[in-house]
Every structure is written in C-alpha cells, then in structure tokens.
XYZ file of C-alpha atoms in Angstrom:
699
model
C 0.000 0.000 0.000
C 2.773 2.407 0.892
C 4.632 1.600 -2.313
C 1.525 2.143 -4.433
C 0.932 5.462 -2.688
C 4.363 6.711 -3.671
C 3.907 5.434 -7.218
C 0.558 7.186 -7.446
C 2.269 10.464 -6.687
C 1.343 11.067 -3.044
C 4.970 10.979 -1.942
C 5.963 13.447 -4.646
C 3.138 15.758 -3.654
C 4.202 15.628 -0.003
C 7.710 16.572 -1.105
C 6.215 19.371 -3.187
C 4.411 20.631 -0.080
C 7.620 20.579 1.955
C 9.838 22.279 -0.628
C 8.328 25.798 -0.518
C 8.192 25.688 3.284
C 11.843 24.606 3.480
C 12.757 27.283 0.942
C 11.057 29.928 3.080
C 12.819 28.766 6.235
C 16.181 28.648 4.477
C 15.742 32.085 2.970
C 14.699 33.433 6.357
C 17.818 31.959 7.958
C 20.062 33.398 5.241
C 18.325 36.752 5.098
C 18.495 37.448 8.827
C 21.799 37.264 10.666
C 22.020 34.992 13.651
C 21.428 36.383 17.109
C 24.518 37.557 18.906
C 26.279 35.259 21.299
C 26.699 36.079 24.931
C 29.376 38.689 25.345
C 29.413 39.677 21.648
C 29.301 43.233 20.382
C 25.993 44.807 21.406
C 23.288 45.359 18.828
C 23.604 48.549 16.852
C 20.953 51.255 16.896
C 18.602 51.424 13.952
C 19.639 53.671 11.042
C 23.078 55.005 10.131
C 23.734 57.485 12.964
C 26.861 59.563 13.490
C 29.344 57.882 15.859
C 32.382 60.187 15.594
C 33.953 62.695 13.247
C 37.212 64.407 12.347
C 37.117 67.299 13.163
C 35.122 66.333 16.221
C 31.934 68.148 17.139
C 32.702 71.522 18.759
C 36.399 71.202 17.969
C 38.481 74.381 17.933
C 41.269 74.016 15.376
C 44.456 76.054 15.151
C 44.744 75.345 11.414
C 42.009 74.835 8.814
C 41.345 71.163 7.960
C 41.542 69.873 4.401
C 38.880 67.200 4.881
C 35.944 66.270 7.043
C 35.483 62.601 7.877
C 32.479 61.092 9.616
C 31.899 57.521 10.819
C 28.400 56.073 11.210
C 26.821 53.175 13.088
C 25.956 51.270 9.889
C 27.295 51.093 6.310
C 25.876 53.936 4.225
C 24.528 54.021 0.684
C 27.102 55.770 -1.543
C 24.426 57.066 -3.916
C 22.277 58.834 -1.342
C 24.588 59.679 1.588
C 26.365 63.013 1.720
C 28.505 65.377 3.762
C 28.115 69.124 3.234
C 30.072 71.893 4.991
C 28.650 75.423 5.104
C 29.449 78.684 6.816
C 26.903 80.720 8.835
C 25.754 82.508 5.664
C 24.705 79.131 4.184
C 27.558 79.204 1.653
C 28.951 75.775 0.815
C 32.693 75.607 1.479
C 33.462 72.006 0.506
C 34.549 70.836 -2.956
C 31.311 68.955 -3.734
C 33.049 65.567 -3.697
C 31.326 63.826 -0.791
C 32.001 60.077 -0.989
C 32.105 56.819 0.937
C 35.560 55.657 1.935
C 36.905 52.828 -0.217
C 38.185 51.039 2.890
C 35.250 51.576 5.272
C 31.607 51.543 4.039
C 30.503 53.362 7.201
C 32.798 56.382 6.613
C 31.942 59.517 4.638
C 34.628 61.937 3.419
C 34.442 65.382 1.835
C 37.323 67.681 0.838
C 37.321 71.345 1.847
C 38.272 74.611 0.254
C 40.801 76.762 2.090
C 38.862 77.878 5.171
C 39.197 81.214 6.904
C 38.960 81.512 10.694
C 35.351 81.203 11.777
C 32.505 78.812 12.526
C 31.499 76.003 10.155
C 28.556 73.647 10.164
C 28.877 70.062 8.940
C 25.569 68.694 7.701
C 25.272 64.953 7.121
C 22.626 62.878 5.450
C 22.782 59.083 5.302
C 20.790 56.157 4.022
C 21.585 52.899 5.775
C 22.280 49.911 3.535
C 20.932 47.709 6.337
C 17.424 49.106 6.833
C 17.193 51.657 4.001
C 16.117 54.510 6.276
C 17.311 58.075 5.826
C 18.676 60.120 8.711
C 20.616 63.326 9.000
C 22.083 65.810 11.404
C 24.739 68.469 11.896
C 27.555 69.610 14.169
C 29.895 72.614 14.492
C 33.627 73.157 14.474
C 35.642 76.390 14.567
C 38.940 77.529 13.092
C 40.894 79.846 15.415
C 42.358 83.216 14.359
C 46.073 83.563 13.648
C 46.628 85.096 17.083
C 45.018 82.057 18.729
C 41.758 83.762 19.637
C 38.594 81.755 19.112
C 35.866 83.213 16.884
C 32.541 83.366 18.731
C 29.608 81.280 17.612
C 27.293 83.568 15.583
C 24.070 84.628 17.231
C 22.099 82.937 14.453
C 22.865 79.921 12.327
C 21.229 78.774 9.072
C 17.707 77.537 9.668
C 16.437 77.240 6.089
C 16.847 73.975 4.171
C 20.572 73.361 3.983
C 22.248 71.159 1.363
C 22.254 67.551 2.451
C 19.762 67.940 5.304
C 17.573 64.940 5.959
C 14.341 66.631 4.993
C 12.171 63.566 5.493
C 11.280 61.035 8.116
C 11.158 63.315 11.091
C 10.360 61.549 14.296
C 7.691 64.138 14.918
C 5.542 62.150 12.525
C 5.346 64.767 9.765
C 3.425 63.455 6.778
C 4.768 65.091 3.627
C 3.989 64.344 -0.020
C 6.747 61.716 -0.305
C 5.435 59.892 2.768
C 1.859 60.108 1.449
C 2.946 58.596 -1.880
C 4.765 55.783 -0.081
C 1.688 55.076 2.053
C -0.582 55.043 -1.025
C 1.545 52.635 -3.055
C 2.246 50.451 -0.032
C -1.497 50.228 0.612
C -2.219 49.316 -3.024
C 0.471 46.654 -3.011
C -0.992 45.160 0.187
C -4.494 45.211 -1.333
C -3.456 43.407 -4.513
C -1.251 40.957 -2.605
C -3.982 40.100 -0.106
C -6.636 39.682 -2.785
C -4.523 37.379 -4.969
C -2.992 35.233 -2.217
C -6.320 35.120 -0.355
C -8.020 33.964 -3.549
C -5.504 31.134 -3.928
C -6.117 30.039 -0.344
C -9.893 30.207 -0.808
C -9.877 28.108 -3.954
C -7.468 25.583 -2.439
C -8.979 25.085 1.012
C -12.466 26.620 1.078
C -14.048 26.126 -2.345
C -13.630 22.309 -2.440
C -15.314 21.913 0.963
C -18.035 24.405 0.039
C -18.661 22.771 -3.337
C -19.167 19.364 -1.743
C -22.164 20.501 0.337
C -24.790 20.697 -2.425
C -25.389 21.635 -6.052
C -25.903 25.347 -5.321
C -22.554 25.685 -3.551
C -20.838 23.649 -6.258
C -22.187 25.832 -9.032
C -21.337 28.981 -7.074
C -17.762 27.743 -6.606
C -17.389 27.132 -10.343
C -18.762 30.570 -11.234
C -16.500 32.230 -8.653
C -13.453 30.319 -9.910
C -14.016 31.612 -13.438
C -14.443 35.181 -12.185
C -11.309 34.985 -10.014
C -9.274 33.745 -12.993
C -10.430 36.811 -14.929
C -9.517 39.197 -12.085
C -6.213 37.620 -10.984
C -4.126 39.104 -13.859
C -5.383 42.584 -12.985
C -4.437 42.072 -9.323
C -0.936 40.874 -10.229
C -0.481 43.665 -12.773
C -1.653 46.179 -10.182
C 0.844 44.742 -7.699
C 3.683 45.184 -10.183
C 2.690 48.799 -10.884
C 2.163 49.615 -7.197
C 5.673 48.355 -6.411
C 7.081 50.548 -9.179
C 5.208 53.502 -7.673
C 6.616 52.660 -4.238
C 10.162 52.580 -5.640
C 9.563 55.952 -7.301
C 8.279 57.454 -4.031
C 11.343 56.184 -2.175
C 13.569 57.625 -4.899
C 11.919 61.026 -4.482
C 12.539 60.811 -0.729
C 16.201 59.909 -1.225
C 16.728 62.700 -3.739
C 14.786 65.248 -1.712
C 12.538 66.154 -4.648
C 10.969 65.069 -7.928
C 14.201 65.812 -9.766
C 15.548 62.561 -8.357
C 13.314 60.606 -10.741
C 15.519 61.826 -13.597
C 18.839 61.010 -11.943
C 20.017 57.385 -12.377
C 22.113 57.396 -9.203
C 19.025 57.869 -7.034
C 17.301 54.920 -8.714
C 20.442 52.884 -8.094
C 20.287 53.899 -4.441
C 16.722 52.607 -4.201
C 16.880 49.430 -6.267
C 20.491 48.247 -6.293
C 21.874 49.097 -2.887
C 20.735 47.595 0.373
C 18.294 44.943 1.471
C 15.105 46.675 0.342
C 16.288 46.769 -3.276
C 17.124 43.048 -3.270
C 13.726 42.001 -1.984
C 11.932 44.566 -4.177
C 13.348 42.725 -7.170
C 12.228 39.450 -5.620
C 8.706 40.841 -5.263
C 8.683 41.903 -8.896
C 10.089 38.594 -10.147
C 7.598 36.473 -8.197
C 4.608 38.632 -9.181
C 5.679 38.579 -12.849
C 6.115 34.790 -12.790
C 2.655 34.426 -11.242
C 1.164 36.755 -13.860
C 2.693 34.764 -16.722
C 1.514 31.497 -15.166
C -2.015 32.870 -14.693
C -2.222 34.061 -18.299
C -0.805 30.889 -19.852
C -2.281 28.131 -17.655
C -5.124 26.325 -19.428
C -6.788 24.960 -16.316
C -7.529 26.890 -13.123
C -5.471 25.821 -10.133
C -8.565 25.266 -8.015
C -10.600 22.066 -8.082
C -13.144 23.316 -10.599
C -15.780 20.618 -10.307
C -16.489 19.049 -6.949
C -19.358 16.590 -7.174
C -22.439 17.676 -5.252
C -23.664 15.382 -2.525
C -26.660 13.156 -3.069
C -28.368 14.312 0.088
C -31.427 16.564 -0.160
C -30.542 20.201 -0.735
C -32.457 21.277 2.351
C -32.838 19.223 5.468
C -35.095 19.978 8.374
C -33.510 22.815 10.293
C -33.153 23.272 13.988
C -34.136 26.352 15.982
C -31.384 28.889 15.216
C -28.807 29.193 17.994
C -25.561 31.179 17.849
C -23.982 28.936 20.488
C -24.724 25.827 18.433
C -23.252 27.427 15.322
C -20.154 28.604 17.178
C -19.530 25.167 18.682
C -20.047 23.533 15.298
C -17.451 25.859 13.790
C -14.983 25.289 16.610
C -15.334 21.526 16.125
C -13.992 22.019 12.598
C -10.766 23.608 13.847
C -8.964 20.354 14.781
C -9.725 19.063 11.277
C -8.002 21.995 9.570
C -4.505 20.418 9.290
C -5.844 17.423 7.350
C -8.075 19.718 5.347
C -5.076 21.852 4.399
C -3.090 18.755 3.428
C -5.912 17.334 1.317
C -6.414 20.684 -0.410
C -2.710 20.877 -1.294
C -2.553 17.284 -2.550
C -5.661 17.785 -4.695
C -4.100 20.708 -6.554
C -2.679 20.396 -10.021
C 1.019 21.074 -10.512
C 0.093 24.546 -11.754
C -1.918 25.158 -8.614
C 0.915 24.031 -6.355
C 3.328 26.350 -8.160
C 0.893 29.239 -7.715
C 0.539 28.618 -3.975
C 4.335 28.342 -3.648
C 4.707 31.671 -5.480
C 2.154 33.190 -3.117
C 4.189 32.080 -0.093
C 7.407 33.417 -1.621
C 5.697 36.741 -2.306
C 4.632 36.977 1.335
C 8.227 36.262 2.373
C 9.571 38.981 0.037
C 7.107 41.484 1.552
C 8.183 40.522 5.078
C 11.876 40.885 4.229
C 11.367 44.298 2.587
C 9.356 45.597 5.542
C 10.355 47.296 8.758
C 10.737 44.014 10.651
C 13.844 43.197 8.605
C 15.432 46.435 9.866
C 15.370 45.431 13.521
C 18.672 44.803 15.337
C 20.407 41.531 14.363
C 19.693 39.942 17.741
C 15.918 40.027 17.143
C 15.682 40.062 13.343
C 14.811 36.376 12.846
C 12.055 36.645 15.444
C 10.675 39.928 14.056
C 10.649 38.736 10.433
C 9.064 35.389 11.358
C 6.270 37.152 13.279
C 5.763 39.581 10.389
C 5.652 36.719 7.871
C 3.019 34.791 9.802
C 1.059 38.016 10.319
C 0.990 38.545 6.544
C -0.020 34.903 6.005
C -2.996 35.010 8.375
C -3.893 38.451 7.046
C -4.118 36.988 3.525
C -6.188 34.036 4.699
C -8.796 36.132 6.542
C -8.881 39.494 4.775
C -8.116 37.855 1.428
C -11.034 35.504 1.989
C -13.302 38.462 2.731
C -12.128 40.221 -0.438
C -12.825 37.022 -2.380
C -16.363 36.813 -1.006
C -17.078 40.496 -1.671
C -15.393 40.932 -5.060
C -15.647 37.426 -6.530
C -18.186 35.111 -4.899
C -21.142 37.458 -4.339
C -20.989 39.096 -7.813
C -20.540 35.684 -9.478
C -23.494 34.214 -7.579
C -25.859 36.773 -9.152
C -26.161 34.354 -12.057
C -27.782 31.809 -9.710
C -31.494 31.676 -8.826
C -32.445 33.408 -5.581
C -32.802 30.158 -3.619
C -29.488 28.790 -4.875
C -27.810 32.068 -3.971
C -29.283 31.928 -0.467
C -28.220 28.286 -0.129
C -24.689 29.288 -1.134
C -24.552 31.759 1.764
C -26.208 29.361 4.201
C -24.148 26.277 3.331
C -21.160 27.297 1.234
C -19.799 30.279 3.191
C -19.588 28.375 6.519
C -16.641 26.406 5.102
C -14.679 29.648 5.579
C -15.692 30.140 9.226
C -13.134 27.832 10.868
C -10.260 29.296 8.833
C -11.501 32.814 9.584
C -11.630 32.181 13.347
C -8.155 30.641 13.440
C -6.706 33.373 11.216
C -8.274 36.206 13.227
C -7.018 34.667 16.487
C -3.483 34.250 15.153
C -3.607 37.742 13.636
C -4.346 39.114 17.096
C -1.485 37.053 18.551
C 1.131 37.998 15.943
C -0.090 41.592 16.037
C 0.515 41.657 19.786
C 4.004 40.216 19.270
C 4.680 42.850 16.601
C 3.557 45.535 19.011
C 5.987 44.214 21.608
C 8.817 44.566 19.085
C 7.869 48.099 18.010
C 6.659 49.827 21.174
C 8.637 50.284 24.357
C 5.752 51.396 26.608
C 1.967 51.568 26.808
C 2.143 55.373 26.740
C 3.368 55.266 23.150
C -0.127 54.256 22.027
C -1.065 57.871 22.821
C 2.163 59.860 22.530
C 3.297 58.674 19.058
C 1.777 58.779 15.584
C 2.650 55.105 15.183
C 0.863 54.222 18.412
C -2.259 56.202 17.523
C -2.401 54.582 14.080
C -1.994 51.172 15.684
C -4.841 51.990 18.078
C -7.135 52.789 15.133
C -6.114 49.526 13.446
C -6.955 47.543 16.582
C -10.360 49.247 16.854
C -11.168 48.412 13.215
C -10.028 44.836 13.772
C -12.356 44.453 16.746
C -15.223 45.919 14.713
C -14.544 43.315 12.007
C -14.602 40.523 14.582
C -17.964 41.764 15.861
C -19.403 41.975 12.328
C -18.118 38.494 11.510
C -19.742 37.061 14.636
C -22.996 38.867 13.793
C -23.477 37.498 10.303
C -21.871 34.072 10.882
C -23.536 33.130 14.153
C -26.757 35.164 14.096
C -27.917 35.984 10.556
C -26.693 32.844 8.788
C -28.374 30.355 11.202
C -31.626 32.249 10.737
C -31.283 32.101 6.970
C -30.609 28.366 7.130
C -33.597 27.879 9.434
C -35.855 29.980 7.202
C -34.910 27.962 4.119
C -35.481 24.686 5.974
C -38.825 25.878 7.315
C -39.997 26.962 3.864
C -38.930 23.644 2.406
C -40.690 21.691 5.127
C -43.890 23.658 4.539
C -43.766 23.295 0.764
C -42.700 19.638 0.706
C -43.670 17.625 3.791
C -41.315 14.765 4.659
C -41.734 11.917 2.192
C -43.458 8.818 3.655
C -41.783 6.257 1.488
C -43.722 3.268 2.882
C -47.086 4.742 1.851
C -45.865 5.928 -1.503
C -44.023 2.896 -2.800
C -44.886 0.078 -0.474
C -44.113 -0.981 3.039
C -41.186 -3.054 1.906
C -39.376 0.102 0.785
C -40.054 2.137 3.920
C -36.421 2.069 5.114
C -34.661 2.713 1.831
C -32.396 5.797 1.389
C -33.671 8.760 -0.641
C -32.834 8.563 -4.320
C -31.920 11.541 -6.550
C -35.545 11.507 -7.727
C -36.701 11.789 -4.127
C -34.201 14.591 -3.596
C -35.596 16.523 -6.526
C -39.052 16.370 -4.954
C -37.806 17.871 -1.693
C -37.210 21.267 -3.195
C -34.891 22.205 -6.061
C -32.648 25.264 -5.724
C -34.777 26.992 -8.348
C -37.868 26.975 -6.133
C -39.249 30.364 -5.067
C -37.852 32.017 -1.968
C -39.779 34.053 0.598
C -39.145 37.746 1.118
C -37.945 36.970 4.667
C -35.218 34.589 3.448
C -34.313 36.940 0.608
C -33.956 39.785 3.100
C -31.712 37.712 5.357
C -29.500 36.774 2.410
C -29.251 40.427 1.357
C -28.323 41.480 4.903
C -25.573 38.850 5.046
C -24.159 40.081 1.745
C -24.257 43.685 2.956
C -22.437 42.853 6.179
C -19.832 40.808 4.294
C -19.169 43.801 2.028
C -18.856 46.113 5.030
C -16.430 43.699 6.665
C -14.321 43.584 3.488
C -14.359 47.387 3.349
C -13.071 47.533 6.915
C -10.420 45.008 5.870
C -9.217 47.543 3.303
C -9.055 50.136 6.091
C -6.944 47.735 8.175
C -4.499 47.418 5.265
C -4.374 51.210 4.995
C -3.371 51.335 8.660
C -0.713 48.704 7.944
C 0.651 50.903 5.157
C 0.743 53.936 7.450
C 2.470 51.900 10.154
C 5.130 50.921 7.616
C 5.757 54.644 7.015
C 5.745 55.691 10.664
C 7.621 52.653 12.036
C 11.006 53.993 10.991
C 10.338 57.246 12.818
C 8.761 55.840 15.969
C 9.201 58.352 18.752
C 9.536 57.156 22.333
C 7.359 58.321 25.196
C 8.044 61.938 25.983
C 8.109 64.003 29.112
C 6.325 67.339 29.355
C 7.987 70.497 28.066
C 9.787 72.316 30.923
C 10.344 76.073 31.254
C 12.944 77.560 28.903
C 15.171 79.064 31.580
C 18.017 77.320 33.382
C 19.404 73.802 33.160
C 17.097 70.926 32.276
C 16.613 67.839 34.457
C 14.029 65.061 34.062
C 13.731 61.353 34.846
C 11.865 58.624 32.957
C 11.406 54.959 33.898
C 11.793 52.177 31.313
C 11.487 48.478 32.242
C 12.263 49.328 35.871
C 15.392 51.343 35.033
C 15.432 55.024 36.028
C 17.036 57.196 33.349
C 17.769 60.819 34.278
C 18.794 63.416 31.715
C 20.616 66.616 32.679
C 21.301 69.285 30.053
C 23.355 72.307 30.960
C 22.930 75.173 30.311
C 20.006 74.130 28.033
C 20.506 77.096 25.716
C 21.480 77.693 22.107
C 25.068 76.574 21.481
C 27.263 74.027 23.228
C 25.628 71.968 25.993
C 26.709 69.210 28.339
C 24.444 66.166 28.289
C 24.586 63.828 31.287
C 22.555 60.623 31.549
C 22.401 58.766 34.869
C 21.216 55.147 34.792
C 19.871 53.366 37.890
C 18.793 49.712 37.800
C 15.460 48.424 39.230
C 17.185 47.778 42.574
C 18.226 51.438 42.805
C 21.919 50.779 42.123
C 23.867 52.915 39.614
C 24.634 51.031 36.368
C 28.212 51.899 35.407
C 28.571 49.202 32.739
C 26.176 50.404 30.044
C 26.396 51.987 26.601
C 24.487 55.274 26.250
C 23.603 57.091 23.030
C 21.606 60.312 22.699
C 19.876 61.606 19.553
C 18.834 65.261 19.349
C 16.319 66.706 16.906
C 14.762 70.131 16.636
C 10.954 70.028 16.752
C 10.367 73.497 15.317
C 12.250 73.001 12.053
C 13.521 70.033 10.091
C 17.282 70.146 10.646
C 17.900 66.412 10.793
C 19.149 64.369 13.726
C 22.429 64.475 15.610
C 23.711 61.561 17.674
C 26.346 61.400 20.395
C 27.835 58.428 22.239
C 28.197 59.458 25.886
C 31.227 58.414 27.924
C 31.314 57.276 31.588
C 31.687 60.232 33.936
C 34.084 58.309 36.207
C 34.060 56.834 39.681
C 33.035 60.152 41.189
C 29.651 59.847 39.430
C 28.694 56.148 39.308
C 26.084 55.336 36.665
C 26.571 58.713 34.937
C 27.529 59.183 31.271
C 28.377 62.561 29.776
C 29.237 64.329 26.545
C 29.047 67.683 24.794
C 26.856 68.475 21.810
C 25.236 71.497 20.167
C 21.688 72.787 20.209
C 22.044 74.739 16.980
C 19.051 77.039 17.533
C 16.773 78.165 20.325
C 13.417 76.429 20.606
C 11.937 73.023 21.277
C 14.134 69.934 21.080
C 13.545 66.214 21.268
C 16.275 64.231 23.041
C 16.080 60.454 22.627
C 18.178 58.420 25.062
C 19.128 54.832 24.179
C 20.718 52.717 26.920
C 22.219 49.283 26.310
C 22.758 47.629 29.673
C 25.355 44.941 30.327
C 24.630 41.644 28.513
C 21.376 43.039 27.059
C 20.585 42.714 23.356
C 18.010 45.513 23.084
C 18.233 49.201 23.885
C 16.106 50.795 26.564
C 14.688 53.810 24.771
C 13.026 56.860 26.229
C 12.525 60.454 25.175
C 12.570 63.946 26.643
C 11.412 67.330 25.386
C 13.216 70.481 26.398
C 13.146 74.125 25.431
C 16.527 75.681 24.649
C 16.843 79.352 25.516
C 18.595 81.891 23.292
C-alpha cells in the first residue's frame, strides 16, 4: 500500500508541499543574521547614525582642515549619503566631492576649500544599507584666528533647508507628499497581494469543501473560480505597478525632490543598494512569474468541479442558535490540518506552483518591511512574526475580499434560492479558517507591538501608536461583524430555508408511496428533486436575510481595506517611531528630568540648556536602585520646530566620582523646542532601553 501510494504520486506531492516551506525557512535563515552570542558586540541602533567625526563636534582648530570625515553606526549608501560643509551665511565651502571611503563603508569623506577663521557647520545625510532609512544631522567646528583667539559662535545659524539635510522622516511624525505617496503605493500593493494570495487560499482550502455541500454551492464555486481567474491578472499587474510607484516614491525621498526621478544614481540607491532593493526585485520577479503562469495556464489551479452530494438540498432545520453554530465551527478547527493537506494534494502542478509563489511573495514582503530592519539579535524573530502576520492576514482578509469581489458578484447568475443556499451552506466552510486566522492575527499583532513599542504610553504619545490603536479598533469591529453574520444571521437564513422547504414539501413517507417493503430505503436523486430544487421560489424573509448577510460581508471587506491602509501607514511611521516623551519644561536654566523604562530610572541633565554648546549627562539606575556603570548610552537630538535632521552622540562614563553617569558635549544649533532620545544598552542586554525627553533651549 505504501509503495503504491508513492507510485501514485502522493509521496511526490508531499515533497512538493515541503519544498516551498523549506525554501522559506532557508531564505529566512540566510536573510536574517544569527542572534549575537553572549558577550558579543551589542546590537547597533537602527539607522546610520553619526558615531564620531574628524574634526570632532565643537572642535576648535588652530589650522584649517583639508577634509571632514564622519563615521556612522551602519554602512551607508554611496548614492544617497552626503557630507556638506557650510558657513553661517549658508555658503557651501566644501569641494562637492562627498564620498564613501573605499576602505570603510561606514565612513563619509568630503574635501574642503581653504577655510578662513570662523565657525562652520557640517551637515550629514545618510541612508543605511541595512534598513534603508534616511537620517541626517549636523555639528559645528571652529577655526581659530592667527593670534590664537577663538571666533565666537554667531548669534544665528542657518535655519532654512541646507544642502544635504535629511528633509524627510522626522520623528515628529510629519506626513509630507513623499510619505503620502509611499503610504498610497504600499497600501495598493498590500491590497493586490492580499486579494490574490487570499483567492488562492480560498480556492485551495475553502471552495472544495463548500462545493461538496450541495449543487448550489458547487455551481457557485465554479462561477466564482471563473471570475477569479479573470480578475487575478489585474491584481498581479496592479501589484507590479504599485511596487514601481513605491520605488519611485522612495527615490523622491532619497533625492529630496521630484528631480531625483531623472537622476540614475538615485534609482540605483533605491533598487540596487541595500536589502530593500534586493527584496523589491524578488517581489517583482515572483509577481511577474505568477502573472505569466495565470495568463498561460489552461486549467484553473482550483478544483473546478467538486461533485455535489446526493443528500437533499435542504434538510429539516433546527431552531437557530448562535452557540450551536459557534460550537459547530470550533469543532472544525482540529480538522483543519488534514483539510489543508488534502487541499494541497488535490491541486494540479500549476496550482501548487501558484501557492508556492504566493508564499514566496509573502516572504519577500516581510523581508522588505520594517521588521527586517530590527537589530540583528531580534531580526529572525521579528521577520518570522511579520511573515506569519501577513499569512494570516491573507487568509482572513483575502477571503473576505474574495467573497465580496468574486463570490457574491458571481453568484448573481444563480437563482435566488441557490444564492441563499450558497450563503447558508457554502460560506460556513470559511468560518473555521476565519476564526483561526483572526485569532493568530491578534497574537502575531501583539508580538509585533511588543517589538515596536517600548511602553503603553506610546499608544497615545506617538503617531505610530495612535495609528496602531485605530487599526486595533477596526479589527475588533470586524470581529464583531463576523460574529454577527456568521452566528446570528446565517443560522436564521438556514432555518428559514429549511422551514420553507418543510412547509412546501412535507417529509416523504416512502412506505405509503411505494410500499411498506421500501419504507427504510435511502432517498434517491428523484426523491431529492421532490424535496425542493434550488430553483424553487424564496420568501421575502429569506431573501432579506440573504441580502443582509451580503451587505455585512461587504462592510467587513471594506473595513479590511481600512486595516491594510493602517498597515501601510504603520510601515511609514515605524522607521520614525518616537519614544514616550516628558512634558515640556520652562525655557530658563538647566534641564533635568527622569523617565522609567522596564524598571530602570534614566535621568537626563542638560546644561545650560541654551542655544550653542551643551553638556548632556545621563544617569542610569537599575530596578534595585543601584547605579549602572557598565552600560552603553547614546543620545539623539532633533529640533521640533524646524527640520534640521538628527544628531547623535555616544556618551562616555563620567568616572568613579559619578557612578552610573555618562556625559558628553553636543550642540543645540538654535533656540526652541528639542527632542532628546536616550538609548541605553545595559550589560549583557541585546536591546536598547529607549526613552525620550522634550526640552526648550533658551537663546
């Protein structure tokens, strides 16, 4: 028996099922570096942030330098990263030859003209080749006079857009035209992806079960399959175009304007440098292969003709009960693994290739998303959670899109009773998958939230958190709608159809009709036909219930589109997630504030908290109240009144006289409101403790 099974192809089909899963796991392992071993170098902060420079920030030089060099926390993209040096009048004093060092991909170099004594501002702008995000910032240095005197810092410094400034991605959550374009094309790509992959899942694991219930469901499945095959090329073509639009929007962001669309180097920065470009090409290749397969395949991948059962189309119904329906659905859950296996094995080779392409496309989306930009120590975990979130999203939301866009319009060709039977008996095959998918979506969404957010307060204090809150509210509304039509309206429709059938065709007394000897025989197809064909009239009550179910299914699918819009917005705001912030203090005098993160008390002191050079001191106390003198502390400053980019500084231990304190000097280059983000990496930890402060710098 086992030998015949392998010869009949079951063994080969099991191997075919395992291959795409193994390919996904292997690609995930190769695409995400292994977690760091105990005692290894701590995880780097996200984005390419300034680590040190030559000249150093606030340096006073006795002779003018010939170059400025800057080292960053991650390798930088040579096509979109830049150093610019200007004087206080916003005149560029470098030689316009900013470049990445040939020996160190994290080092930027620019040559200088002959500088006079005075103050100079170095503006940097980087795009990380690791996560693709753009950051920027600035620092000052001064060249002393010939007599050794130090030129004063001018009362005002450039505050207009300066060459090379970041311009985009402010952590304040600004939503400019480039960000809006990215959100739009990301949303469209998610819509097309979810519709196509969800349609494949429906036709592989829902349609065969639905079609086996009765003739109405079988005919509805065939009509829907034909409609889906007509729409699938448009979805895949739309996905290809949406991805091109997304690449164009990213190119505009990198270039700082629409002119970047005409400059090849900016396209190279988007598509040929860094991880996003690699997986963007993978997305395009997989979608194109699926499009070609869809257009050239002669037979649909789904089982197109499942034989209807010989049982009567309508059996005597029970009194409608939502608890009975819920329990019946839950009893189907343990059967899902075998149902998934049978659906896969029943597919044609073309169908199996399509499903494998769908899984690879989900993987490419996960690897080109924000999860792949997490620190190496948590990247495998973050990408795996994101991948499963996309998978369950496609199974539930994609199934809803299939019902709304494919199944309901296709079923209009059926008689009213057959259409109602399709909703009453065919749609329930989706219920168990929907419940499992929604539950796992909530679980993976919670895990994603744990990766992104550092505190509950960020649900309110950040744009990302507020968007996530809206997404959760829409999700809960969808769950309520699903429960309403699946466990309240649908049982009543089924009961109404059964009651009408019982009234129109009383139960057949076979003994009286054909003789006592035949009283116990099973109903024949002829008997079945007498019990009420699907073309029989339908009451206005049943028709109204069917229409209400269709309306609620459409509303649920519409809310599913809103959920995907929130996902697109989260992808935009995730790279600029701001930590929880303290209140804005008065503008006079030194600044002191303390925040608590995961039990650690982090105090920030800024002195004198005015325009110009300031001393930043961070004191770290562990949950037991003991100073932590074995940590790594990084601060990131950003002006909230004007987009001037970000500036980072690695603080150094203050010494034994101040245990747990770390200090450094940096510039607040204009008076006004500033955001100071503090990142603390404690001993043997793999993740930064992140918190934020707002202060007002005096003039």
